[in-house]
mmCIF file with all atom_site columns, C-alpha atoms in Angstrom:
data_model
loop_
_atom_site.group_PDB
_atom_site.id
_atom_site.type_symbol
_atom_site.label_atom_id
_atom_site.label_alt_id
_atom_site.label_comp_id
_atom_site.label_asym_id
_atom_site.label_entity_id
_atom_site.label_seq_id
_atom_site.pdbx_PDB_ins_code
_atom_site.Cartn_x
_atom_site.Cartn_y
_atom_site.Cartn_z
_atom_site.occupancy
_atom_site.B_iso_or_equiv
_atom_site.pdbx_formal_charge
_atom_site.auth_seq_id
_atom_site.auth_comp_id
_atom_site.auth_asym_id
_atom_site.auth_atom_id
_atom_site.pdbx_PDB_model_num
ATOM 1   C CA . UNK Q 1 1   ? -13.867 -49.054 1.991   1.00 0.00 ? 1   UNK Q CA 1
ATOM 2   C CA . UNK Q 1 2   ? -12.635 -46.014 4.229   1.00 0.00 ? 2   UNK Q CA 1
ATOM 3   C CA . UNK Q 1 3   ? -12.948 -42.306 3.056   1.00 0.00 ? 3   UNK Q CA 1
ATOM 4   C CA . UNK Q 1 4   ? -9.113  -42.700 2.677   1.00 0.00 ? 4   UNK Q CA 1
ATOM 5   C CA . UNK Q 1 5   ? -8.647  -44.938 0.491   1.00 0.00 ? 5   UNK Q CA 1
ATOM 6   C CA . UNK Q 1 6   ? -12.005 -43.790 -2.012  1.00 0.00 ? 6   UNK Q CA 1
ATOM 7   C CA . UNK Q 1 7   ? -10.221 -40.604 -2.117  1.00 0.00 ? 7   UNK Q CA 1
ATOM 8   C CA . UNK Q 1 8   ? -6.505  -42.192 -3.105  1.00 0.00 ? 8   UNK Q CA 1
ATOM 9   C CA . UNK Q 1 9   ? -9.020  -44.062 -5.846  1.00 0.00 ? 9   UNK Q CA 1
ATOM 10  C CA . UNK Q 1 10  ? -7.574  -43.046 -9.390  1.00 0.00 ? 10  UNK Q CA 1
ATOM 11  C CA . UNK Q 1 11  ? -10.880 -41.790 -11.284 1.00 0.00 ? 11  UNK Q CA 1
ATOM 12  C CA . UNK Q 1 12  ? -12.490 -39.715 -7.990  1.00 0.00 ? 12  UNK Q CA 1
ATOM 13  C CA . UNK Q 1 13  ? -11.575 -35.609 -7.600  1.00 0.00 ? 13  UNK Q CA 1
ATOM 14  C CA . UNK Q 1 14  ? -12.425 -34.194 -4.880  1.00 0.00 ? 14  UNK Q CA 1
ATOM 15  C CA . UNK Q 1 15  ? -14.997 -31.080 -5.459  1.00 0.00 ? 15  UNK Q CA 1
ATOM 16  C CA . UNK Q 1 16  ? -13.319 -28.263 -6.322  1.00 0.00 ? 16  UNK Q CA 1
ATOM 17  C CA . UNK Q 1 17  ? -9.474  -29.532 -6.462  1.00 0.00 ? 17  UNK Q CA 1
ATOM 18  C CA . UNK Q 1 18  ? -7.476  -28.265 -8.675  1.00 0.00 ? 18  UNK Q CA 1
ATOM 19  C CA . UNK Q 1 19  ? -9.572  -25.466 -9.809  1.00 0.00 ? 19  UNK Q CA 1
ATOM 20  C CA . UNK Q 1 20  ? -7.729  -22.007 -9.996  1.00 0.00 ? 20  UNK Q CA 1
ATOM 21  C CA . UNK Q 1 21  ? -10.508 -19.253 -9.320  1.00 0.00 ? 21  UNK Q CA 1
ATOM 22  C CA . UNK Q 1 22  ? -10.209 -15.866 -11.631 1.00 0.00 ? 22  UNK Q CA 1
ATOM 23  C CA . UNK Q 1 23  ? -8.620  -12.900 -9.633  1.00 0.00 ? 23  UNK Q CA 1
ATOM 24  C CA . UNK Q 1 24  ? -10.835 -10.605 -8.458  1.00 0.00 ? 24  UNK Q CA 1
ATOM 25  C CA . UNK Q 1 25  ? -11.080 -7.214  -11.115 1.00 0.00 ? 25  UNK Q CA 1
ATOM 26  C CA . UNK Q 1 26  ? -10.545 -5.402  -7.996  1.00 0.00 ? 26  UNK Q CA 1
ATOM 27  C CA . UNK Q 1 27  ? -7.945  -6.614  -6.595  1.00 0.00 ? 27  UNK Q CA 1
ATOM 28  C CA . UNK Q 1 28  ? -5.926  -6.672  -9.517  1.00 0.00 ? 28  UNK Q CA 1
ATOM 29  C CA . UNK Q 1 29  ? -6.356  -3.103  -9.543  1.00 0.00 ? 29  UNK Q CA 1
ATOM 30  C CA . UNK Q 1 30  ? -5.405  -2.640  -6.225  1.00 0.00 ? 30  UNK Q CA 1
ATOM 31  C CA . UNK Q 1 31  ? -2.305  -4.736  -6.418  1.00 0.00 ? 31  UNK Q CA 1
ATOM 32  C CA . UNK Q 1 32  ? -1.530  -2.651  -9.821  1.00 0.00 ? 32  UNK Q CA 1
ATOM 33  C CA . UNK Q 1 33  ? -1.483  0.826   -8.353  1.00 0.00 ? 33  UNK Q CA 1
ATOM 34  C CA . UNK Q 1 34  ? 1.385   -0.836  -5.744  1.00 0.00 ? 34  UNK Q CA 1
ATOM 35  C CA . UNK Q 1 35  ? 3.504   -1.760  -8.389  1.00 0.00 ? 35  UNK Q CA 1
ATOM 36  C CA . UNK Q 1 36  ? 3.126   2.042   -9.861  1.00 0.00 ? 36  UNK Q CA 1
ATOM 37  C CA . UNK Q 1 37  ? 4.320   3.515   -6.533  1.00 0.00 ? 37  UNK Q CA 1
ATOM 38  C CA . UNK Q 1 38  ? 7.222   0.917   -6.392  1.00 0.00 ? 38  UNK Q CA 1
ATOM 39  C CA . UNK Q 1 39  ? 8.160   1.726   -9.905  1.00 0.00 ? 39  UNK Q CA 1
ATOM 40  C CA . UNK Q 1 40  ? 7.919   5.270   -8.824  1.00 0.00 ? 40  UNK Q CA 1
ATOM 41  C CA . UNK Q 1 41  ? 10.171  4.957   -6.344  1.00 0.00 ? 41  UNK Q CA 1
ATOM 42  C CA . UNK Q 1 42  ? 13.005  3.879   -8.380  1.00 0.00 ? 42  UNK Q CA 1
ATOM 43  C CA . UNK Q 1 43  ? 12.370  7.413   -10.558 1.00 0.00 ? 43  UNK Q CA 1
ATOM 44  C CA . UNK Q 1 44  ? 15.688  9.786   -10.131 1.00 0.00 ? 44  UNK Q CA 1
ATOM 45  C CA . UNK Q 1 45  ? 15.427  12.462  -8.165  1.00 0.00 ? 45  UNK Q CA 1
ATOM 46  C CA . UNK Q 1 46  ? 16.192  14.756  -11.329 1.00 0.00 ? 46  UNK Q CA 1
ATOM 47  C CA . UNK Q 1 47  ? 12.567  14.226  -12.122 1.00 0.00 ? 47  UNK Q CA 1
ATOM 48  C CA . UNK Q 1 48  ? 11.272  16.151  -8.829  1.00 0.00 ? 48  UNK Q CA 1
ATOM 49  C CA . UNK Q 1 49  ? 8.971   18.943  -9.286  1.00 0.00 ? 49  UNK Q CA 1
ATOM 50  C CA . UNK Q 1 50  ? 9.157   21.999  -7.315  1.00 0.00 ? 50  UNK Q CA 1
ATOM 51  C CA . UNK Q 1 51  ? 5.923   23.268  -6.766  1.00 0.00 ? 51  UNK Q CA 1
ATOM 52  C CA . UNK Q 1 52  ? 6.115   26.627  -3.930  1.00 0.00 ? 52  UNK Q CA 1
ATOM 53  C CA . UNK Q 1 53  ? 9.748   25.492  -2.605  1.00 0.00 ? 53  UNK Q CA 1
ATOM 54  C CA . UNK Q 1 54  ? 8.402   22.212  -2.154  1.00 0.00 ? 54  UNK Q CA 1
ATOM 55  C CA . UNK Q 1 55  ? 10.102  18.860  -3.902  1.00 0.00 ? 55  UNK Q CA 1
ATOM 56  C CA . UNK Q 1 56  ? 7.672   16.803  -5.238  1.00 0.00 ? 56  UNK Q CA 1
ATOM 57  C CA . UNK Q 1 57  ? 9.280   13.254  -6.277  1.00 0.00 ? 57  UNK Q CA 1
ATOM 58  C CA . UNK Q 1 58  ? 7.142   10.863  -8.658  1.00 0.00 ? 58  UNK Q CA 1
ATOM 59  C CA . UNK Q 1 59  ? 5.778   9.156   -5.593  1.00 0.00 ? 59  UNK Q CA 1
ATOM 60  C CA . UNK Q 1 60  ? 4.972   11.848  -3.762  1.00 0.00 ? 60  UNK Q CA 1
ATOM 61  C CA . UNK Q 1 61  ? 2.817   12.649  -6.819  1.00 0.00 ? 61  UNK Q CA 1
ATOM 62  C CA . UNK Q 1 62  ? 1.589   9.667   -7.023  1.00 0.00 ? 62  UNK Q CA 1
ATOM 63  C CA . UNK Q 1 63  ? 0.455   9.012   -3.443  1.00 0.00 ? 63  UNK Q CA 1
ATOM 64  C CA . UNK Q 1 64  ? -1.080  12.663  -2.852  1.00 0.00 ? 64  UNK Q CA 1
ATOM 65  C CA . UNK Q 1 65  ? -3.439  11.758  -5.887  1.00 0.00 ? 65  UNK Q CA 1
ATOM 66  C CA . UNK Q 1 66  ? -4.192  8.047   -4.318  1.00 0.00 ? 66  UNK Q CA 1
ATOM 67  C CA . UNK Q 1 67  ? -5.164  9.487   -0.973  1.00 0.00 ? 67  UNK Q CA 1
ATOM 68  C CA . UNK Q 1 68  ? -8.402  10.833  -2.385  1.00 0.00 ? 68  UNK Q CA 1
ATOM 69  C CA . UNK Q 1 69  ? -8.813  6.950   -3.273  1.00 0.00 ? 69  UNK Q CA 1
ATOM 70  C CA . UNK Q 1 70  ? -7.522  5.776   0.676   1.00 0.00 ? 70  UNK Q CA 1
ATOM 71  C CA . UNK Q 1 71  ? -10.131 8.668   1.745   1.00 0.00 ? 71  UNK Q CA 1
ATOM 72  C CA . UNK Q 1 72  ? -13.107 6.739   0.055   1.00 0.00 ? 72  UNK Q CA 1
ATOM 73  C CA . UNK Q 1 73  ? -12.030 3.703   1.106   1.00 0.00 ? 73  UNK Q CA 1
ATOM 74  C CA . UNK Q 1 74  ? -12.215 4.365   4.416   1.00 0.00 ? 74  UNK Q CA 1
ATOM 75  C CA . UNK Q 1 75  ? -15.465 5.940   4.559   1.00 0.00 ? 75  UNK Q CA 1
ATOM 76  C CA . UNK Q 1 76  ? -16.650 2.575   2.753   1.00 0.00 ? 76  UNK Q CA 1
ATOM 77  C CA . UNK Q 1 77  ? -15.332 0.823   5.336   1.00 0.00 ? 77  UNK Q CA 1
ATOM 78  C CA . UNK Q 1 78  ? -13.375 -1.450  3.133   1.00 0.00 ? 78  UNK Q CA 1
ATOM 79  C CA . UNK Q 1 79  ? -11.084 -1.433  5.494   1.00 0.00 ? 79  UNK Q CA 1
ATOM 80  C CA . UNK Q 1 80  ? -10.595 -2.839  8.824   1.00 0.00 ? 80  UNK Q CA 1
ATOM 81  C CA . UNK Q 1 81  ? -8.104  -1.069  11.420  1.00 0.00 ? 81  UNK Q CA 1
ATOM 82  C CA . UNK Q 1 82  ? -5.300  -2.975  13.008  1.00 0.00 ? 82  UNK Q CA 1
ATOM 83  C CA . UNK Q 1 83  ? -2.680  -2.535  15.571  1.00 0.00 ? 83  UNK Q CA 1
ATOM 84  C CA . UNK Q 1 84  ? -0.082  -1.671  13.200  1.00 0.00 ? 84  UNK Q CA 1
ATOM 85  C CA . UNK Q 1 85  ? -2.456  1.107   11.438  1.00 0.00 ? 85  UNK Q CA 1
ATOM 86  C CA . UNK Q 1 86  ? -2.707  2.968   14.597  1.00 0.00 ? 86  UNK Q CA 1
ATOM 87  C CA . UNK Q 1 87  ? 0.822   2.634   15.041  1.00 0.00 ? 87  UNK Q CA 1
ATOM 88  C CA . UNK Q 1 88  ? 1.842   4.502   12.028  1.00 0.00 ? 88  UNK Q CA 1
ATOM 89  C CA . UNK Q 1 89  ? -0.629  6.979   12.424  1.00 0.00 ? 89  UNK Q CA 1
ATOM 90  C CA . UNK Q 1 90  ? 0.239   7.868   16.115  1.00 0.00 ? 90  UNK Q CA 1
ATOM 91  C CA . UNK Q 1 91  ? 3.852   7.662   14.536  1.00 0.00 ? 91  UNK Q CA 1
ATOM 92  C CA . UNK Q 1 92  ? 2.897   10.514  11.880  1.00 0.00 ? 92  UNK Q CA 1
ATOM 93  C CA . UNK Q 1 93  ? 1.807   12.923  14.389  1.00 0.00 ? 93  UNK Q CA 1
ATOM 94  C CA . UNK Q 1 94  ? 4.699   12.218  16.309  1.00 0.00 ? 94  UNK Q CA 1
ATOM 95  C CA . UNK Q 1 95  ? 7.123   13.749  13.372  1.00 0.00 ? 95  UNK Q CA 1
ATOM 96  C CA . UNK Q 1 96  ? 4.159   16.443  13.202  1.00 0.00 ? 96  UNK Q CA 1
ATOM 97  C CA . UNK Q 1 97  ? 4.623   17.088  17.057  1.00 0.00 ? 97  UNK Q CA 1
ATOM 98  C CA . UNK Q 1 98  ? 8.424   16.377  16.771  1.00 0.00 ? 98  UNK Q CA 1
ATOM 99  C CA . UNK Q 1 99  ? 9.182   18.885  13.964  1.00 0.00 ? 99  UNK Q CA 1
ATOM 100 C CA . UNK Q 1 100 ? 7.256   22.029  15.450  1.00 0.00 ? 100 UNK Q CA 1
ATOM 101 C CA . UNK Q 1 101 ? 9.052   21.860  18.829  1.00 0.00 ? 101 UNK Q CA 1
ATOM 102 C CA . UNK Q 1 102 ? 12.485  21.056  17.253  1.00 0.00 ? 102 UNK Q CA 1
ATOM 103 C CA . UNK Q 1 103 ? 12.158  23.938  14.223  1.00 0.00 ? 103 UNK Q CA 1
ATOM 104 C CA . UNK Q 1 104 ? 9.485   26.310  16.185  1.00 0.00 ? 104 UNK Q CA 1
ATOM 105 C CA . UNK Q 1 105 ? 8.323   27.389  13.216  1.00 0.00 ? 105 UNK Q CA 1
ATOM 106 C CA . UNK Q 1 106 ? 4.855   25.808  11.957  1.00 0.00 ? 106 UNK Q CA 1
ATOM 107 C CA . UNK Q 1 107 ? 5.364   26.696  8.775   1.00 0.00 ? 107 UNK Q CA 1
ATOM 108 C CA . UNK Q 1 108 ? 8.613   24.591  8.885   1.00 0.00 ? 108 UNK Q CA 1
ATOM 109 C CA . UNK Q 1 109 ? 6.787   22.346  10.786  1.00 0.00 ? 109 UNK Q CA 1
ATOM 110 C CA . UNK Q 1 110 ? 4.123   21.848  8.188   1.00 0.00 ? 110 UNK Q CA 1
ATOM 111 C CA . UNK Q 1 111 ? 6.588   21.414  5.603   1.00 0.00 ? 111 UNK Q CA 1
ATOM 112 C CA . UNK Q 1 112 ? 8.705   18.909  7.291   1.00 0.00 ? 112 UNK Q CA 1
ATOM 113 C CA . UNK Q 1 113 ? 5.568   16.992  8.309   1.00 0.00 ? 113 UNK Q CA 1
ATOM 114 C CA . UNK Q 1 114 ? 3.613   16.910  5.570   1.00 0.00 ? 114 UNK Q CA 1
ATOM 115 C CA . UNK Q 1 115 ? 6.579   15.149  3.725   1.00 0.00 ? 115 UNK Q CA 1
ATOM 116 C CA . UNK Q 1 116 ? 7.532   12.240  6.469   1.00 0.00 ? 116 UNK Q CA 1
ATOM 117 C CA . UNK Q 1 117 ? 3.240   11.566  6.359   1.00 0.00 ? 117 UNK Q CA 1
ATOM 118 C CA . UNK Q 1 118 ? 3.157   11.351  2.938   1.00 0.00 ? 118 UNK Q CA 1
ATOM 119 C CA . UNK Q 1 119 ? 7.012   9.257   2.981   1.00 0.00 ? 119 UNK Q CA 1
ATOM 120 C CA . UNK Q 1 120 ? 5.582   7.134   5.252   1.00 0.00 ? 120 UNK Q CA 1
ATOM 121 C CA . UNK Q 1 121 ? 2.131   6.978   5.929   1.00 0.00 ? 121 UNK Q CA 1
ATOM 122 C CA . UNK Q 1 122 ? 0.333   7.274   2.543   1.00 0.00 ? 122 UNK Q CA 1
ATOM 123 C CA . UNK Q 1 123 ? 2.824   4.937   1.563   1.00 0.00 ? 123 UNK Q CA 1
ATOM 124 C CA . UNK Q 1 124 ? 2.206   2.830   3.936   1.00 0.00 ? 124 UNK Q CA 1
ATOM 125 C CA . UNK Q 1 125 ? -1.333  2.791   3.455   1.00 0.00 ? 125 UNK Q CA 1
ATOM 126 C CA . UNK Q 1 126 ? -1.118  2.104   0.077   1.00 0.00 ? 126 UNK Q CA 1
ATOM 127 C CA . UNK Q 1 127 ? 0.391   -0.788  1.170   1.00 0.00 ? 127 UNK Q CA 1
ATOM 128 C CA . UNK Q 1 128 ? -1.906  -2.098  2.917   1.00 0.00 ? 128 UNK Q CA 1
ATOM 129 C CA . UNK Q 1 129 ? -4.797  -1.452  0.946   1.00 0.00 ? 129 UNK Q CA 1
ATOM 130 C CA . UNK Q 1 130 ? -2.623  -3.119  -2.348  1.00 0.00 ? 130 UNK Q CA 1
ATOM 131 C CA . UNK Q 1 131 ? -1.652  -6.125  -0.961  1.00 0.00 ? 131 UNK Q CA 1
ATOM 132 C CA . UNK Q 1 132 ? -4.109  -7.706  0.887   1.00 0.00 ? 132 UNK Q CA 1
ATOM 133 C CA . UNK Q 1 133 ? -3.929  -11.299 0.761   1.00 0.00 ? 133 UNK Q CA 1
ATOM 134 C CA . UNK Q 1 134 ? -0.833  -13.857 -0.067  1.00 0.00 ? 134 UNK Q CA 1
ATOM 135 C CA . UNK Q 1 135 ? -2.692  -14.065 -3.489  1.00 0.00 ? 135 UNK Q CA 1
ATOM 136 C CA . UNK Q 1 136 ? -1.885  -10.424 -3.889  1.00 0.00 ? 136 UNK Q CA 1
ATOM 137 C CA . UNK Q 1 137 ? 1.619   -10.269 -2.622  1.00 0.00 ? 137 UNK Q CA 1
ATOM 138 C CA . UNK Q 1 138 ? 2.224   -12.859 -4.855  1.00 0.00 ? 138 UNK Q CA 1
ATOM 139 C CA . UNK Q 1 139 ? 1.504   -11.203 -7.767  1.00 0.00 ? 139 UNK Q CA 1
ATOM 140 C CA . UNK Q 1 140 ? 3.245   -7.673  -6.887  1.00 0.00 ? 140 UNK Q CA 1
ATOM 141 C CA . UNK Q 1 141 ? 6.370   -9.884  -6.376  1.00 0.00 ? 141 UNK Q CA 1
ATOM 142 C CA . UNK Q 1 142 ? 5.874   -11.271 -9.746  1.00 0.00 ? 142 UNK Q CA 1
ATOM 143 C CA . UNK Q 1 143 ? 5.235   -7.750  -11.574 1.00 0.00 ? 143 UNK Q CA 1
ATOM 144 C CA . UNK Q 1 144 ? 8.255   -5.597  -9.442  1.00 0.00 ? 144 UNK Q CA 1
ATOM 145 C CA . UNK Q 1 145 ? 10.660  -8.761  -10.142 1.00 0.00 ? 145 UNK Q CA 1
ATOM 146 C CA . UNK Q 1 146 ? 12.016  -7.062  -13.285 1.00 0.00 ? 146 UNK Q CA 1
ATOM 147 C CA . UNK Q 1 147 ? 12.209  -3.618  -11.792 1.00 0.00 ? 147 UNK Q CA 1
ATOM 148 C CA . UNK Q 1 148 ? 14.584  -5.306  -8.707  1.00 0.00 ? 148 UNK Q CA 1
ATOM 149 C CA . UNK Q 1 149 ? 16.475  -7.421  -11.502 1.00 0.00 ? 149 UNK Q CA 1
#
């Protein structure tokens, strides 16, 4: 008898099939705190706080408090750095570097820059650190489905 047909045998289970594994506390977590920014970002912009002439949307809120939680994951080295990471970052400076020679003012420049990183590159980040795996972006489609609904 081949290896085919003892595994088409009724009675014989392969090791390990058809076993779901637990998720992982962790990345539960991390797959959580992306459905709280993408819940945030359906907050209306009446709900902005102005902090110094600054808006300050939900989000924004949201991902200047998780970047203390990107900072430590970086210096744990949790994460690996990819093409696309450098990408955005080299594409954050660029507003940085784009804003100051359009406004000439670094105070504008700073102001204008430190939103568009924090639009787009903490958010970004967050991203990626969230969703990890197709086991993750499974489940953030699952818990933003009623949100898009």
């Amino acid at each position: 008898m081949s290896a085919i047909d003892a595994a088409r045998r009724p009675g014989t289970a392969r090791p390990g099939a058809g076993v779901s594994f637990p998720a992982r506390a962790a990345s539960t977590v991390r797959v959580n705190l992306a459905v709280v920014l993408f819940y945030l970002l359906l907050v209306p912009p009446q709900f902005n706080l102005t902090i110094g002439g600054v808006y300050l949307s939900a989000f924004r809120v949201f991902l200047l408090g998780f970047s203390l939680y990107l900072l430590f994951t970086g210096l744990r080295r949790e994460l690996r750095w990819t093409l696309p990471d450098v990408l955005v970052g080299l594409g954050c400076f660029w507003i940085w570097l784009a804003s100051y020679m359009s406004s000439g003012s670094v105070s504008t420049a700073i102001a204008m820059g430190g939103s568009h990183t924090v639009d787009i590159g903490l958010a970004y980040f967050t991203a990626r650190v969230g969703i990890q795996t197709p086991t993750d972006f499974r489940r953030f489609l699952i818990l933003v489905a009623p949100g898009v609904a």
